[in-house]
mmCIF file of C-alpha atoms in Angstrom:
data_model
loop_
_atom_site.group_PDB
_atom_site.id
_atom_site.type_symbol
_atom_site.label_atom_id
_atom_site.label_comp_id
_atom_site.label_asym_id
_atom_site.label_seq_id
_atom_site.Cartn_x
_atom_site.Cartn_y
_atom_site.Cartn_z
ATOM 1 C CA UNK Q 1 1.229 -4.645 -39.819
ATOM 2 C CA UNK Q 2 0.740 -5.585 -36.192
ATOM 3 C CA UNK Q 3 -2.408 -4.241 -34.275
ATOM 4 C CA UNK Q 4 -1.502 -1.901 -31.765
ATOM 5 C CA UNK Q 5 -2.968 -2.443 -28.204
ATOM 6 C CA UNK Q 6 -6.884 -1.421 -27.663
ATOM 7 C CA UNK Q 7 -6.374 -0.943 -24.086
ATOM 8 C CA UNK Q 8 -3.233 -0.043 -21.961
ATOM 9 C CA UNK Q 9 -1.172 -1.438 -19.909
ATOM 10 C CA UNK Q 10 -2.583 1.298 -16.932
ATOM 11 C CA UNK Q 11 -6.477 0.809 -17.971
ATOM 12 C CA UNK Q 12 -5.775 -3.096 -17.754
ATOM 13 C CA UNK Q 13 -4.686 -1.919 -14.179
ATOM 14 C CA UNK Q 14 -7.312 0.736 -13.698
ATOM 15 C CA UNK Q 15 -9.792 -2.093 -14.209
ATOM 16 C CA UNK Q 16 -8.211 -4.820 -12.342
ATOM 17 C CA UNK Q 17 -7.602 -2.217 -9.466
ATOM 18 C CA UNK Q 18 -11.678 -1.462 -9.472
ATOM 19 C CA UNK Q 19 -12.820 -4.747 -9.943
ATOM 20 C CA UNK Q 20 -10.751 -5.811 -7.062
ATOM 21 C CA UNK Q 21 -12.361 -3.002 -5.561
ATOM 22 C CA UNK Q 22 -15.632 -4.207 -5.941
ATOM 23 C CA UNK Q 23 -15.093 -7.768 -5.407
ATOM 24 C CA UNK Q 24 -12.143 -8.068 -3.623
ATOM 25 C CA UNK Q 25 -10.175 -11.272 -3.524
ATOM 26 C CA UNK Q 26 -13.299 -12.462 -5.499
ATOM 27 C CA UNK Q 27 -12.299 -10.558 -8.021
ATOM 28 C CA UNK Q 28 -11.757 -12.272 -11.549
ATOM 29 C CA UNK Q 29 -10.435 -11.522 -15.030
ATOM 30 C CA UNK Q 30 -13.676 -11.589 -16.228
ATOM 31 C CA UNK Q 31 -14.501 -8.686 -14.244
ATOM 32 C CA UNK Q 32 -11.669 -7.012 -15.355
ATOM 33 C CA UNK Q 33 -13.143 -7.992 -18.952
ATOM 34 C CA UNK Q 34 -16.463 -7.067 -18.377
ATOM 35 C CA UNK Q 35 -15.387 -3.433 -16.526
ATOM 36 C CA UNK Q 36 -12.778 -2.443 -20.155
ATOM 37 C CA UNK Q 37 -15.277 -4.512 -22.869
ATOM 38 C CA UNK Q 38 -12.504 -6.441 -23.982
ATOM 39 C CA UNK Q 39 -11.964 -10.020 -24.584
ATOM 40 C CA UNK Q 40 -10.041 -12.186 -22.143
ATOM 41 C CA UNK Q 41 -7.397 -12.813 -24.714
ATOM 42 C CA UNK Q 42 -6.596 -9.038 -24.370
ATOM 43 C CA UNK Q 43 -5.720 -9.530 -21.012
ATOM 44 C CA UNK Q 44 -4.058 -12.903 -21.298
ATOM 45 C CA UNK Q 45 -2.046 -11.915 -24.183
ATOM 46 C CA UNK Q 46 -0.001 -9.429 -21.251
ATOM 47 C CA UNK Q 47 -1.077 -11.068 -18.372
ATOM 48 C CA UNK Q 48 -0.413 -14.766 -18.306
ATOM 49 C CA UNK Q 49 -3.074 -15.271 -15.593
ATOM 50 C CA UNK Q 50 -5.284 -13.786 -12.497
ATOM 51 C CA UNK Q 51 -2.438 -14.234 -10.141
ATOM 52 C CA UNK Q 52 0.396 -12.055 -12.308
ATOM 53 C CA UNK Q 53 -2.295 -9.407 -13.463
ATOM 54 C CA UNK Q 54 -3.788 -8.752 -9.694
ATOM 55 C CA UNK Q 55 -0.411 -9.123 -8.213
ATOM 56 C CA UNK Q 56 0.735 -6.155 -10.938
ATOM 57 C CA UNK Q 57 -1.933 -3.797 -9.695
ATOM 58 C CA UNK Q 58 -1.435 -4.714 -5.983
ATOM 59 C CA UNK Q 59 2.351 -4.069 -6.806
ATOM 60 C CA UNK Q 60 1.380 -0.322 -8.344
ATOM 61 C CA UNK Q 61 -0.703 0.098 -5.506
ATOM 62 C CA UNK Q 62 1.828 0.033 -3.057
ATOM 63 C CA UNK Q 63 4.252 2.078 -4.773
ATOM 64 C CA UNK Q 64 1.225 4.740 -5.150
ATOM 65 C CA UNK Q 65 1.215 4.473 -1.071
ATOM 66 C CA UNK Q 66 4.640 5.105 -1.115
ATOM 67 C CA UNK Q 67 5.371 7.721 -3.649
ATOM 68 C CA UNK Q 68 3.974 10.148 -0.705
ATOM 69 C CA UNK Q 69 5.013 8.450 2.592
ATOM 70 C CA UNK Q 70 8.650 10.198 3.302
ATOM 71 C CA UNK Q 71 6.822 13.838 1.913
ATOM 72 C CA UNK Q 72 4.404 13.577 4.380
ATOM 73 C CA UNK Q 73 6.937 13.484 7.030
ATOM 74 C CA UNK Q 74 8.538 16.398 5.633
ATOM 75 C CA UNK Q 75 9.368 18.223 8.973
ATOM 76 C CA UNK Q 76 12.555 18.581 11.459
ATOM 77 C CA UNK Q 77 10.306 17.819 14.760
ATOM 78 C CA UNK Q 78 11.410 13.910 15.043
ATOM 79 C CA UNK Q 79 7.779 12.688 16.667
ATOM 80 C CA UNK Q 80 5.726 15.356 14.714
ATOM 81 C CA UNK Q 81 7.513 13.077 11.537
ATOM 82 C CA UNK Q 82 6.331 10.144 12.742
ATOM 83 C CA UNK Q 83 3.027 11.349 13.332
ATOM 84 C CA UNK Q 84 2.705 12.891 9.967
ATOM 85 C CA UNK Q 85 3.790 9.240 8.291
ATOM 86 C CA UNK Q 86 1.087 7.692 10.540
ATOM 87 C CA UNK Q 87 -1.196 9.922 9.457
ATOM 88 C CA UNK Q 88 -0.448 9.165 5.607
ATOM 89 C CA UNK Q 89 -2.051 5.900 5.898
ATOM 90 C CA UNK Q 90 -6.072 7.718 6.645
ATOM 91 C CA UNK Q 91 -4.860 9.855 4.215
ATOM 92 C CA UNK Q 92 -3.839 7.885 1.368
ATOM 93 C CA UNK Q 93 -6.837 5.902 2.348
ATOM 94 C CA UNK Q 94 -9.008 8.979 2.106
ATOM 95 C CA UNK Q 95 -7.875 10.108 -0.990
ATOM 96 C CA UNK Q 96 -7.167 6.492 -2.686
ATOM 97 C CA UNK Q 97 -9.823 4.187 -1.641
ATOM 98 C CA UNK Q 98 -9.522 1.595 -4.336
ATOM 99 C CA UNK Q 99 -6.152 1.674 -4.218
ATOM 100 C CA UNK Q 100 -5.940 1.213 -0.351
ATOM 101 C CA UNK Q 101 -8.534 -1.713 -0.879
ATOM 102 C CA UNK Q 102 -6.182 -2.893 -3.883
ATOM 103 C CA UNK Q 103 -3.780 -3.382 -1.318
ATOM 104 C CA UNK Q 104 -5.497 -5.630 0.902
ATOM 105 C CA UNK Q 105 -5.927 -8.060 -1.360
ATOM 106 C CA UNK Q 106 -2.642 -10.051 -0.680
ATOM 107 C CA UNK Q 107 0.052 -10.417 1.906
ATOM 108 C CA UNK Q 108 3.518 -9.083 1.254
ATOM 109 C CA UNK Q 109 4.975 -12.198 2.624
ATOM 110 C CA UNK Q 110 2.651 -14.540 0.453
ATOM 111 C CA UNK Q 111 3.160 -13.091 -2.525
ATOM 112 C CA UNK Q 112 7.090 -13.673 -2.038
ATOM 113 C CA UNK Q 113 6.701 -17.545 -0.543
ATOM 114 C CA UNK Q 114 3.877 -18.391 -3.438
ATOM 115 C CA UNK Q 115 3.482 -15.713 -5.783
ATOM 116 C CA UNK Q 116 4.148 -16.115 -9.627
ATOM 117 C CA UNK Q 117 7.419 -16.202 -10.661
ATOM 118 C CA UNK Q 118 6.819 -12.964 -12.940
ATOM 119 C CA UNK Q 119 6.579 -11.442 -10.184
ATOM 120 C CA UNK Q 120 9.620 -12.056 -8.042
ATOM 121 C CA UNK Q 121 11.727 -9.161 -9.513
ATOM 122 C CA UNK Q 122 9.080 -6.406 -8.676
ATOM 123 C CA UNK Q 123 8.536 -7.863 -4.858
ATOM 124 C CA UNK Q 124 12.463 -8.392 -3.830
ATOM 125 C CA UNK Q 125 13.242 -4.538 -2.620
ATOM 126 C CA UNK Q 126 9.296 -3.562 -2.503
ATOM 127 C CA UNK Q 127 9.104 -2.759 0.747
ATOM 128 C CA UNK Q 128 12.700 -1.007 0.826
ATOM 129 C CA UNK Q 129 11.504 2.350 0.988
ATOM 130 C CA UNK Q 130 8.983 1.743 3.906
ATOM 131 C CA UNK Q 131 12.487 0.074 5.680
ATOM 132 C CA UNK Q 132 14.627 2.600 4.486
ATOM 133 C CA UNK Q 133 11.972 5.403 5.990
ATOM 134 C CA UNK Q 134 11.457 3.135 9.681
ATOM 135 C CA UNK Q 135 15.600 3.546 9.816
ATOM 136 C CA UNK Q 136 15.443 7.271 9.331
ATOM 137 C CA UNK Q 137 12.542 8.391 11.345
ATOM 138 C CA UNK Q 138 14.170 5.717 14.276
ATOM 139 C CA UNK Q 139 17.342 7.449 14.007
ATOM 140 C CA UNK Q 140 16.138 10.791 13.945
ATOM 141 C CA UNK Q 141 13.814 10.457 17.234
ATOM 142 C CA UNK Q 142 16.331 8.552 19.122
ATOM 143 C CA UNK Q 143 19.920 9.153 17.667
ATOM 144 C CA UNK Q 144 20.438 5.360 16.714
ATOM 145 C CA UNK Q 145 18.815 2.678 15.421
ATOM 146 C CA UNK Q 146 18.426 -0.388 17.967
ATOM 147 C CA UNK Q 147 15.922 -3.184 16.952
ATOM 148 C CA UNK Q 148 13.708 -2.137 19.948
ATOM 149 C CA UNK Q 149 13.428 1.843 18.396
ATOM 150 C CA UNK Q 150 12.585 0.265 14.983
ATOM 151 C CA UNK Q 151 9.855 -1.826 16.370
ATOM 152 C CA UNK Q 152 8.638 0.754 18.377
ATOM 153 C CA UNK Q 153 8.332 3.289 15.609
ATOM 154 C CA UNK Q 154 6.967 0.858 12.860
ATOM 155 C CA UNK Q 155 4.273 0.211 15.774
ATOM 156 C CA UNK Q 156 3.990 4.162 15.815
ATOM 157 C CA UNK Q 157 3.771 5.103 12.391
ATOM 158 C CA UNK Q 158 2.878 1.943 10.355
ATOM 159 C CA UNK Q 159 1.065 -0.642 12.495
ATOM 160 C CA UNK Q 160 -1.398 1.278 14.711
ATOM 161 C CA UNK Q 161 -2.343 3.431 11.916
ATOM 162 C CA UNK Q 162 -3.128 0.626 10.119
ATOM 163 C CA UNK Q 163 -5.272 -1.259 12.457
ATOM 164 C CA UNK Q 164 -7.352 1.404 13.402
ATOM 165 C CA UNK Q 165 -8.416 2.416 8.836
ATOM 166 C CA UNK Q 166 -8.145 -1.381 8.233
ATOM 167 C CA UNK Q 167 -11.807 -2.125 9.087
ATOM 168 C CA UNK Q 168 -12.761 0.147 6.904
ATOM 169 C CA UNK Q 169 -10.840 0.438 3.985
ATOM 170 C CA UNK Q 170 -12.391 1.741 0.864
ATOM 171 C CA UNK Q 171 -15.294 2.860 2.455
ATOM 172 C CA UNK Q 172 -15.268 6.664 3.655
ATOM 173 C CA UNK Q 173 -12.982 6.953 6.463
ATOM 174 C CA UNK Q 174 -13.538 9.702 8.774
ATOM 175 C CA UNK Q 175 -12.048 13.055 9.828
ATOM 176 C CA UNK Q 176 -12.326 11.848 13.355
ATOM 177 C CA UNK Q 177 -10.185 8.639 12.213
ATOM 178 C CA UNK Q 178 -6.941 11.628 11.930
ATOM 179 C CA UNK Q 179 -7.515 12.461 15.469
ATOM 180 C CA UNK Q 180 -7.563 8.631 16.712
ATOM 181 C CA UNK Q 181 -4.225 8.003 14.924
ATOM 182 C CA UNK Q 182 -2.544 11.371 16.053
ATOM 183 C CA UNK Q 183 -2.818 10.379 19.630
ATOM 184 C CA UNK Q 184 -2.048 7.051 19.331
ATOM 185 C CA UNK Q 185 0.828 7.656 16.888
ATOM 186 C CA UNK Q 186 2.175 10.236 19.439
ATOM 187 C CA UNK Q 187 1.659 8.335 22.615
ATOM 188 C CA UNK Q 188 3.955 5.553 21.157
ATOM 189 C CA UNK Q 189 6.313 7.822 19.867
ATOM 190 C CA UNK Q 190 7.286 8.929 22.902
ATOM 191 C CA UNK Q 191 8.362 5.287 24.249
ATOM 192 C CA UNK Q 192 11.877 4.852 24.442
ATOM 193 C CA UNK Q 193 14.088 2.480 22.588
#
């Protein structure tokens, strides 16, 4: 009769999540080990190495970001929408530091161009969503999409939100940090297309 599993798929995670927390792109299996008090084969036996278990959790991580982004703009003011999906990024932040840190462990576009090959599936339409949200908040602030409005809106909600919490991922961020990417967000919402 087979063994069943000491440790689940989502506290393999869990612990690969906080040790990259902790260590960050130092971050090894043997942390990961040493966090559950398991043996490496545990991890190895579903995770054929470092690369395909970190790139899991940083894969989770970012569809935890994005299981709230299009609620948060949950409103029929066009810019206040925008605003509200900038100011999901402090937020998720906020409420989600190792998670947030999680997700600064790799680069999208790396993880495509050299990532394992396990992981290829999971990272074709990853960033759909986020794509799929730009469209409809770029639409819905200017009428049509034009590659212009899409810039200028990802630069609204998604890049200058990001630069200003990015120093300080997974460390406290601030209430003041809200108030920073409000007028920011809302200033460049109001470019045209």
């Amino acid at each position: 009769m087979a063994r069943s599993p000491s440790f689940t798929h989502e506290q393999i995670l869990d612990a690969a999540r906080d040790a990259a927390y902790e260590h960050w792109r130092s971050a090894t299996v043997g942390h990961v080990t040493a966090l559950l008090g398991a043996p490496s084969g545990s991890i190895y036996h579903r995770f054929p190495s470092r690369d395909v278990l970190f790139g899991t959790a940083w894969i989770r991580s970012v569809k935890a970001f994005q299981a709230g982004l299009t609620t948060a703009a949950d409103t029929d003011e066009p810019i206040e929408a925008i605003v509200r999906t900038a100011l999901w990024i402090p937020a998720f932040c906020r409420r989600h530091p190792r998670d947030a840190r999680m997700m600064t462990v790799f680069r999208y576009a790396d993880l495509v161009a050299t990532g394992p090959p396990q992981l290829q599936d999971d990272l074709r339409d990853l960033n759909a969503p986020v794509v799929a949200h730009l469209r409809h908040l770029t639409e819905r602030r200017y009428g049509r999409i034009t590659p212009h409005g899409m810039e200028v809106i990802a630069l609204a909600c998604r890049d200058s939100p990001y630069g200003i919490v990015r120093p300080i991922i997974g460390e406290p961020i601030p209430a003041w940090i809200d108030d920073a990417v409000r007028v920011t967000s809302t200033a460049l919402a109001h470019l045209n297309d």
